Coordinates of C-alpha atoms in Angstrom, one line a residue:
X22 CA -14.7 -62.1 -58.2
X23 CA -12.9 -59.8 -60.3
X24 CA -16.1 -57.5 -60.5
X25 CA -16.0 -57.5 -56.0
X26 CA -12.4 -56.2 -56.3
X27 CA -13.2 -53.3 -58.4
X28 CA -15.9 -52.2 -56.1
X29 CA -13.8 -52.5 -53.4
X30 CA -11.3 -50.3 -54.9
X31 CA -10.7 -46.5 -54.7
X32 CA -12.3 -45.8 -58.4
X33 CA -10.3 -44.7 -61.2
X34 CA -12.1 -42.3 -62.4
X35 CA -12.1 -40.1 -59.0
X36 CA -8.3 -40.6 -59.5
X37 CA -8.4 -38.7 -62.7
X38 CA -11.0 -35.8 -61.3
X39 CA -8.4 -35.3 -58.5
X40 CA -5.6 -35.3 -60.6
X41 CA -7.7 -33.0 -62.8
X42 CA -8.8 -30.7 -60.2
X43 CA -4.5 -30.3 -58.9
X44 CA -3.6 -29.6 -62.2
X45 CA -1.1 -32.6 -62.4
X46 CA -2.1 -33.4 -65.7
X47 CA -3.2 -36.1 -67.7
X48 CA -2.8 -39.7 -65.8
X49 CA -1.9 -43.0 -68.1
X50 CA -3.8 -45.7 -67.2
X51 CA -0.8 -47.5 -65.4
X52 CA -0.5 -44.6 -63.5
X53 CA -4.2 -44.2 -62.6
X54 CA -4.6 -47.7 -61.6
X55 CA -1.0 -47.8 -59.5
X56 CA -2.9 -44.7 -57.5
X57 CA -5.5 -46.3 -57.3
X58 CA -4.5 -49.3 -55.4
X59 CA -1.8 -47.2 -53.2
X60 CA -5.0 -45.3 -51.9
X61 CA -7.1 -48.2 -51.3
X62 CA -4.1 -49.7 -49.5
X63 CA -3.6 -46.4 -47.4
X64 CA -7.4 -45.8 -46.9
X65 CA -8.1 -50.0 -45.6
X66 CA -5.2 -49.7 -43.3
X67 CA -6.1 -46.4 -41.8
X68 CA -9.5 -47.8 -41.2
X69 CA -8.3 -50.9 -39.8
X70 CA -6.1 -49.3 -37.5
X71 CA -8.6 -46.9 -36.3
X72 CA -11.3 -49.2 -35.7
X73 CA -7.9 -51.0 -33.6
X74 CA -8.4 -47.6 -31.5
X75 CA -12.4 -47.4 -31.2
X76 CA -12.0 -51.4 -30.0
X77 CA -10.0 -50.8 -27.2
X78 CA -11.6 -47.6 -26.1
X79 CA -14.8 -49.8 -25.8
X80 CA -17.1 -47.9 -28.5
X81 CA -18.9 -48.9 -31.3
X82 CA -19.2 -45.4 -33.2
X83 CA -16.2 -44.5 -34.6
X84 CA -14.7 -40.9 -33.8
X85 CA -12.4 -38.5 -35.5
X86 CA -10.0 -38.9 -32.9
X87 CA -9.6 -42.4 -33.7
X88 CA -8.7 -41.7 -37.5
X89 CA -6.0 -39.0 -36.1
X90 CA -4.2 -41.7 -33.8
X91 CA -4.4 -44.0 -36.3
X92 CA -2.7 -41.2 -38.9
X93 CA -0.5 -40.9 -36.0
X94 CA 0.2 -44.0 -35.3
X95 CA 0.9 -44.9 -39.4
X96 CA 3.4 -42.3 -39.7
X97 CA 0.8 -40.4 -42.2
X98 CA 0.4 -36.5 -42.5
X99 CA -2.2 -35.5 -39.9
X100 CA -5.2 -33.8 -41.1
X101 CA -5.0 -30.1 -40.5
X102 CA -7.1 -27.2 -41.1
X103 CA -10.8 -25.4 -40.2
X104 CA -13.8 -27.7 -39.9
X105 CA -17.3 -25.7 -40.1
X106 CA -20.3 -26.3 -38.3
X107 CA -22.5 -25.0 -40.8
X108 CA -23.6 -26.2 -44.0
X109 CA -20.9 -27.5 -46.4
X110 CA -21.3 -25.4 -49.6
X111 CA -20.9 -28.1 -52.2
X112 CA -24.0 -30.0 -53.4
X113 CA -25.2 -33.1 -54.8
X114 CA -26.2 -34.1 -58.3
X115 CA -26.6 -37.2 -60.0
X116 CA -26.8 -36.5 -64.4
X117 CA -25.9 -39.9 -66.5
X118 CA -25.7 -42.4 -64.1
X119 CA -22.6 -40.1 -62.3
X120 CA -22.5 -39.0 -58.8
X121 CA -21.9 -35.2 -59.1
X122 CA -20.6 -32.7 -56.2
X123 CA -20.6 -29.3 -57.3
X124 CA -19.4 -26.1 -55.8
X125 CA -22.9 -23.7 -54.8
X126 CA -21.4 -20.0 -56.7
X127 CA -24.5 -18.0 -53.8
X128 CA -21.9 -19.6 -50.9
X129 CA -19.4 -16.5 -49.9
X130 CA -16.1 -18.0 -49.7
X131 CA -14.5 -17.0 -46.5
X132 CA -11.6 -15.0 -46.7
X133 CA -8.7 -16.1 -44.1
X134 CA -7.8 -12.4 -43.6
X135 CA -11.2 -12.0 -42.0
X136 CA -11.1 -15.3 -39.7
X137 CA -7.6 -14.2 -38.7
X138 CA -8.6 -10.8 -37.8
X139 CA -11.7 -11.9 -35.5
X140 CA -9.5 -14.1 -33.5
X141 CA -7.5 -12.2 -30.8
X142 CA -4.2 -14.3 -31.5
X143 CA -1.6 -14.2 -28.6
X144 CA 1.8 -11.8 -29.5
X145 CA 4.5 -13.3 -31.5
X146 CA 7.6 -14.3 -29.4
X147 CA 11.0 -12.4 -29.5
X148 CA 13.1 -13.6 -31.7
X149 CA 16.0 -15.4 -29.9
X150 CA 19.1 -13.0 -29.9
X151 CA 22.4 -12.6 -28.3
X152 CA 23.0 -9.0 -26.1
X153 CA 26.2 -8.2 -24.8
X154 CA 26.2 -6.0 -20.8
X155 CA 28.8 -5.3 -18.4
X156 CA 29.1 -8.1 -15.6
X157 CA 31.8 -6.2 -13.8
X158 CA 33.6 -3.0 -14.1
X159 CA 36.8 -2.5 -12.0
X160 CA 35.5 -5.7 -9.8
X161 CA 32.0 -3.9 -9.1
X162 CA 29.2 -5.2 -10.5
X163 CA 26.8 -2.9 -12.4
X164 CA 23.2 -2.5 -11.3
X165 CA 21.2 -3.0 -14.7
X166 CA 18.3 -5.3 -14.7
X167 CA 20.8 -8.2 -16.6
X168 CA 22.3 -8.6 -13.5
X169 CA 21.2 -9.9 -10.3
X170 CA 20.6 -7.3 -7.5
X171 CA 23.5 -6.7 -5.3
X172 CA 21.5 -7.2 -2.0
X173 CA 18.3 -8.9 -1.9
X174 CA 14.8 -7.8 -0.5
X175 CA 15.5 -10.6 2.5
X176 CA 19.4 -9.1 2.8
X177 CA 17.8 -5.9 3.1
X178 CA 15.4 -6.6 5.7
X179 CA 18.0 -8.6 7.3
X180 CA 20.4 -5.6 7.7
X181 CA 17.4 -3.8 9.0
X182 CA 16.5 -6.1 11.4
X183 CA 19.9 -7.7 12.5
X184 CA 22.6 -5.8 11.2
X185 CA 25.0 -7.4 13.1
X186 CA 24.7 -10.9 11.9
X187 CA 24.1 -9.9 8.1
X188 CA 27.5 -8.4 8.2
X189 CA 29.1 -11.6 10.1
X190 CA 27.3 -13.5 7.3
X191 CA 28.5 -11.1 4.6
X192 CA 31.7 -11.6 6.1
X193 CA 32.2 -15.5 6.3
X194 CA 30.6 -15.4 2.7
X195 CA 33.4 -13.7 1.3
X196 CA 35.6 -15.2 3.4
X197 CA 35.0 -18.6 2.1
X198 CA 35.0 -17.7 -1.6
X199 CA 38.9 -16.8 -1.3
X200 CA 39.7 -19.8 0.8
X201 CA 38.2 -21.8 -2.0
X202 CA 40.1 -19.7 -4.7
X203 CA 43.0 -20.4 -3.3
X204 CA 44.3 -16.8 -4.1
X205 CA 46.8 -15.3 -1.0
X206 CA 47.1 -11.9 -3.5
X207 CA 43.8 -11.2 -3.3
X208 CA 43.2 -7.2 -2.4
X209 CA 39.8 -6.9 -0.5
X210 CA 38.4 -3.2 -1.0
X211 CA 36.7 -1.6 2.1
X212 CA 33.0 -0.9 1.5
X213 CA 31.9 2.5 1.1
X214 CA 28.3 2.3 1.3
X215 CA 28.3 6.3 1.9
X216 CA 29.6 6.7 -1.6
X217 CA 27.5 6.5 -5.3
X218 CA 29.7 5.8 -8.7
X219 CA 29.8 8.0 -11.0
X220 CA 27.2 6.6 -12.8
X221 CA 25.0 6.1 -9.6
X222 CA 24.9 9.9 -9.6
X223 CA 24.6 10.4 -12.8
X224 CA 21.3 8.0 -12.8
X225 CA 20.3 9.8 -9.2
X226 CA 20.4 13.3 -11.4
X227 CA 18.7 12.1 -14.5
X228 CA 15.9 10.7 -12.2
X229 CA 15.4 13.3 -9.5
X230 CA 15.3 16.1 -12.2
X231 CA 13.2 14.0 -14.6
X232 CA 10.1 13.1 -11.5
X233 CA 9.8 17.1 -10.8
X234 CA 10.8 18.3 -14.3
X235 CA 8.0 20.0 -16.9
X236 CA 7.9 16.7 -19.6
X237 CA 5.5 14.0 -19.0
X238 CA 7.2 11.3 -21.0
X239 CA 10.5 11.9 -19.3
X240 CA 8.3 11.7 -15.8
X241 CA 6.9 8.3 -16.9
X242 CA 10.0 6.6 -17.3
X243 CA 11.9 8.0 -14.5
X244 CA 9.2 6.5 -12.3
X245 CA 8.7 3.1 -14.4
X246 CA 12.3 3.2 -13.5
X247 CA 11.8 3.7 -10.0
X248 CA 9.4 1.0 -9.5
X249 CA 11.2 -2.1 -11.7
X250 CA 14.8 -1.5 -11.4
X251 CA 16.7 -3.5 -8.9
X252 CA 20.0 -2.6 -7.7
X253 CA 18.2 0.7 -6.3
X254 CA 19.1 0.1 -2.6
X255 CA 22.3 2.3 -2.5
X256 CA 20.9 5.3 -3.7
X257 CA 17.0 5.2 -1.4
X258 CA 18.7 7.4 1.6
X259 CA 19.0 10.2 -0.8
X260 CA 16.0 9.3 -2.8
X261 CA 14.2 9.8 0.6
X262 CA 16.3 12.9 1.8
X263 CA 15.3 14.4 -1.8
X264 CA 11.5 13.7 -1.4
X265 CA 11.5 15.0 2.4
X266 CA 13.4 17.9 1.4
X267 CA 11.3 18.6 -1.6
X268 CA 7.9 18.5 0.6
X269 CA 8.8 20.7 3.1
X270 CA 9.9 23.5 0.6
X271 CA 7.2 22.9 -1.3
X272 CA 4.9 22.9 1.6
X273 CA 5.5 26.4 2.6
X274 CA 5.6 27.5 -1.0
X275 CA 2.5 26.1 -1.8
X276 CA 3.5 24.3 -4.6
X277 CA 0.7 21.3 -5.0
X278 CA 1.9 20.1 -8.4
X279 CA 5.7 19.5 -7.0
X280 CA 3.8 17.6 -4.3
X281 CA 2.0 15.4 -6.1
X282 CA 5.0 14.4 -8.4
X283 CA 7.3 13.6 -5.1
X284 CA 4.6 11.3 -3.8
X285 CA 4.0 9.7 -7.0
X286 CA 7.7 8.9 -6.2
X287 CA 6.6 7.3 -3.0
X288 CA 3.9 5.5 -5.0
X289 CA 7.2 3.9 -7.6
X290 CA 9.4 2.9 -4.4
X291 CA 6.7 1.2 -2.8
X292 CA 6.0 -1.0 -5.9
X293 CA 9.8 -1.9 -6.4
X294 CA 9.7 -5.6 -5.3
X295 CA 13.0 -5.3 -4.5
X296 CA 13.7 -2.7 -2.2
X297 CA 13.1 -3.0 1.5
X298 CA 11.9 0.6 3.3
X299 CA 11.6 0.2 6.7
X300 CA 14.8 2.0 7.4
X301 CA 13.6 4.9 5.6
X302 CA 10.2 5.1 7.1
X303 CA 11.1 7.8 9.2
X304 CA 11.3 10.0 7.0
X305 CA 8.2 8.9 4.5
X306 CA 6.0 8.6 7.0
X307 CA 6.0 11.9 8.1
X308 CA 6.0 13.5 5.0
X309 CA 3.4 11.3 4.1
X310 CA 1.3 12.9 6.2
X311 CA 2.0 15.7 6.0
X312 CA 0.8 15.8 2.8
X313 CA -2.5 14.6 4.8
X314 CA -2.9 16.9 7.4
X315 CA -1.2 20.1 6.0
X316 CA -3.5 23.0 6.6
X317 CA -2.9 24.7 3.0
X318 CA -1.1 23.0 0.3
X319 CA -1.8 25.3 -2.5
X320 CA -2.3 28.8 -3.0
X321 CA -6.2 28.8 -4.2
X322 CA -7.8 26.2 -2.2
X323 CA -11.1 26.8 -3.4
X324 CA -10.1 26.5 -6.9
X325 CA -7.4 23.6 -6.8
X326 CA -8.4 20.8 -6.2
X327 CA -5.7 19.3 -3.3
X328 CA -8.4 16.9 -1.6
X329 CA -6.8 14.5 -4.6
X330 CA -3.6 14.7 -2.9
X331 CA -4.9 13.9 0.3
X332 CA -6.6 11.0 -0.7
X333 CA -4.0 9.6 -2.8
X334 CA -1.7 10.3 0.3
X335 CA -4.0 9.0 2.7
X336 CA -3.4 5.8 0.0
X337 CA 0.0 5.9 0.0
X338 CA 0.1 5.6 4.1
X339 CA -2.2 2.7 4.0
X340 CA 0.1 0.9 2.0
X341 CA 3.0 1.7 4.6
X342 CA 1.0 0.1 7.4
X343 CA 0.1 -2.7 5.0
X344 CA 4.0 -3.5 4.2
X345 CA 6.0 -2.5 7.3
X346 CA 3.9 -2.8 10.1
X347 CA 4.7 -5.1 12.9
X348 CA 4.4 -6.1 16.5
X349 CA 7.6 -4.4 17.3
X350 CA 7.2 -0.4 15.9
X351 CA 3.7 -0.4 16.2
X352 CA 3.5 2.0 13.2
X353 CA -0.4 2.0 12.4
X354 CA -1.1 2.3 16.0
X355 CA 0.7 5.4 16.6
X356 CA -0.4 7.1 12.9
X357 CA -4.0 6.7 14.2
X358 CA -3.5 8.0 17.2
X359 CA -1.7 11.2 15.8
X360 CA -4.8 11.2 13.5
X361 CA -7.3 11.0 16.1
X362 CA -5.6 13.5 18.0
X363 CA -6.0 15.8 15.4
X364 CA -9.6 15.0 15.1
X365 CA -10.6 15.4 18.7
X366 CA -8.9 19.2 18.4
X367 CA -11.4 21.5 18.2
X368 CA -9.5 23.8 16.5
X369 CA -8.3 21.9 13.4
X370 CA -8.7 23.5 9.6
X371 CA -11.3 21.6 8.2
X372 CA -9.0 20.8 5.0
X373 CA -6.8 18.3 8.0
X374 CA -10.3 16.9 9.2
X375 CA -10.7 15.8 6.0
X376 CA -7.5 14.5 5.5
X377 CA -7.5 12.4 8.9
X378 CA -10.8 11.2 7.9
X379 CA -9.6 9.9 4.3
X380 CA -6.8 8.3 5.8
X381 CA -8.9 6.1 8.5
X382 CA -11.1 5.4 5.9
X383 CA -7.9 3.8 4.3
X384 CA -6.6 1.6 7.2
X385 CA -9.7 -0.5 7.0
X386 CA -13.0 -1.5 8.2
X387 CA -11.9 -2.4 11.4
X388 CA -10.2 0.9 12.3
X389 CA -13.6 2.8 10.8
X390 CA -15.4 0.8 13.1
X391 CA -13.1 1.9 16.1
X392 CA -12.1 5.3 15.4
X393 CA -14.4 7.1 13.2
X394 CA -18.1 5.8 14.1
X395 CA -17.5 7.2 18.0
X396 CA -16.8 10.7 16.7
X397 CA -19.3 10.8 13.7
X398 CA -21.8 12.8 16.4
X399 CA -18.6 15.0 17.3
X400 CA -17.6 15.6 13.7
X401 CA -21.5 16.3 12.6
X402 CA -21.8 18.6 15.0
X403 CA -18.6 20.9 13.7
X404 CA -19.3 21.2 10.3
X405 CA -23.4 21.2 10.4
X406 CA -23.9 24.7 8.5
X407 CA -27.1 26.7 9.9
X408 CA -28.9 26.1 6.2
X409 CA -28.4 22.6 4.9
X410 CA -28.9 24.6 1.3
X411 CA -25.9 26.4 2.2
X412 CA -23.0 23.8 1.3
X413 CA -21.6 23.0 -1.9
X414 CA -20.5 19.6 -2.6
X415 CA -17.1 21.2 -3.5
X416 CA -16.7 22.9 -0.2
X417 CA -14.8 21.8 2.6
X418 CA -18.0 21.1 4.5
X419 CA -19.6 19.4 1.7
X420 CA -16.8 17.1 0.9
X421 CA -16.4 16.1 4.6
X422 CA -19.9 15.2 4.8
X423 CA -19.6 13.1 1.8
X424 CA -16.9 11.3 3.2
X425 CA -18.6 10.4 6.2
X426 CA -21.4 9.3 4.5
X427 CA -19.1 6.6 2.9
X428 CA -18.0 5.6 6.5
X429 CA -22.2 5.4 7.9
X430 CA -22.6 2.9 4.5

């Protein structure tokens, strides 16, 4: 009986060899049999209680899972670390009636460094931290991105829409704050929506002379800035005055690189989610395209390459139609017909046949299909040089050909 009970018993001996192997010393033989039975208890209740777990999940193999609910369940430690699916390096020996596990020296040990560095591992959270901002100065609240915007993209539109009944609801809004304040002192401002803070301009100079200034990094952030910030509202009707103004000097100075940074402009205003252009469209919109259509927009055609405007402006107008056309201003409808008018002219430059082609091309299939396929003969027949050897892929001919190529595909 007594010889059963030691069998059944975590051995003393692989007590010592752990202890041993820790470095905790040498063990009495109190000690070493008082581990011995904790363990056995530990290591039969464990099993007991996983086998609990394998029972009522209706198997008769017993999975690792089971031993972690059942650590889970005991209030033990859970298991943690790397399990390999290759071969375990330590092998088996058996010298004087011992079981022997010994540690093979040709196994490289892997190195954590490594593991951790062929694992793309997520970024590290920001540290929680307290920062301090303005939520009102002098009773006006301070658009920085901390703060909510002062009108949102639906108050926006609704003011374009209906500006009658946004200010009656703007009205009865504040209204009803003071009558439940209960304040009869209170001194309600007039809005000025004409006017910009001081720091408004200040922002509306840093930004305007940052987008069309010489320094790149100074260029990227103003138009990040342009494209994230909220609060920007107040200040797009002389954000768009500034762009039409620019273009139309620019245009007749030939300026292309000034161009391109004023519509990258139009590119960061159309990708705020929070500002509503439809009131401003008449003045975009036909600098837009004028940017598509103009006859020269630099002073070395042959030599600068200003089809790369066209094609980013002819982008920029798709968008437009995308966002803000409706039922009501029929805006793509009357772009392509100012397009197609300039296409059935006989006399347009080349360079604004190329541009009213680009930009059809960027309304869609459908408008290809309705607009550009019926004049392809037309178009063919205008540029078709007398020697097909004769035109250079860079030339106005050659790149017009290539572009109606794309719309025949």
């Amino acid at each position: 009986m007594q010889n059963q009970t030691t069998n059944n018993r975590f051995s003393i001996s692989s007590i010592r060899l752990i202890c041993e192997s820790a470095e905790c010393g040498q063990l009495t033989d109190e000690a070493a049999l008082f581990m011995s039975n904790l363990v056995t208890q530990k290591l039969k209740s464990l099993i007991e209680t996983a086998k609990k777990f394998c029972f009522h999940s209706k198997r008769k193999q017993l999975l690792n899972k089971d031993i972690d609910y059942a650590l889970r369940a005991l209030n033990m430690r859970p298991i943690l670390g790397f399990y390999s699916k290759e071969l375990i390096p330590f092998r088996f020996a058996t010298g004087d009636g011992h079981k022997i596990y010994y540690y093979d020296e040709e196994f490289q040990p892997i190195e954590l460094a490594d593991v951790i560095a062929r694992v793309n591992l997520p970024k590290l959270p920001q540290d929680i931290a307290i920062e301090s901002h303005w939520l009102a100065i002098d009773g006006i609240q301070p658009a920085i991105p901390e703060n909510p915007p002062p009108l949102t993209k639906e108050e926006q539109q609704l003011e374009c829409v209906d500006p009658l009944n946004s200010k009656n609801l703007l009205f009865w809004t504040s209204k009803t704050n003071v009558l439940k304040k209960h304040v009869e002192t209170v001194q309600i401002k007039q809005l000025a929506t004409h006017e910009l803070s001081v720091e408004q301009q200040l922002y509306y100079k840093e930004i305007t002379e940052a987008c069309v200034g010489s320094i790149e990094v100074k260029r990227h952030h103003a138009l990040n800035s342009l494209a994230h910030d909220p609060g920007l509202h107040q200040m797009l009707p002389r954000l768009c005055v500034f762009i039409s103004e620019g273009v139309k000097v620019n245009i007749v100075h030939n300026n292309l690189a000034l161009i391109i940074y004023l519509m990258r402009m139009v590119k960061s205003m159309l990708d705020n989610p929070t500002l509503y252009l439809e009131k401003y469209l008449h003045e975009l919109t036909p600098t837009v395209i004028t940017c598509i259509v103009s006859k020269q927009i630099c002073n070395r055609p042959e030599q600068e390459n200003h089809y790369a405007l066209r094609d980013f402006a002819s982008k920029l107008l798709a968008t437009i139609c995308k966002n803000y056309n409706t039922s009501t201003n029929c805006l793509q409808t009357r772009i392509t017909r100012l397009l197609c008018k300039a296409l059935d002219n006989p006399n347009t430059p080349l360079s604004t046949v190329y541009g009213c082609i680009s930009a059809l091309c960027e309304l869609g299939p459908e408008v290809k299909q309705a607009l550009l396929v019926p004049r392809l003969q037309m178009i063919q027949e205008r540029i078709r040089p007398s020697s097909p050897s004769q035109v250079s892929r860079i030339s106005p001919e050659g790149r017009i050909m290539a572009l109606l190529e794309r719309v025949q595909n």
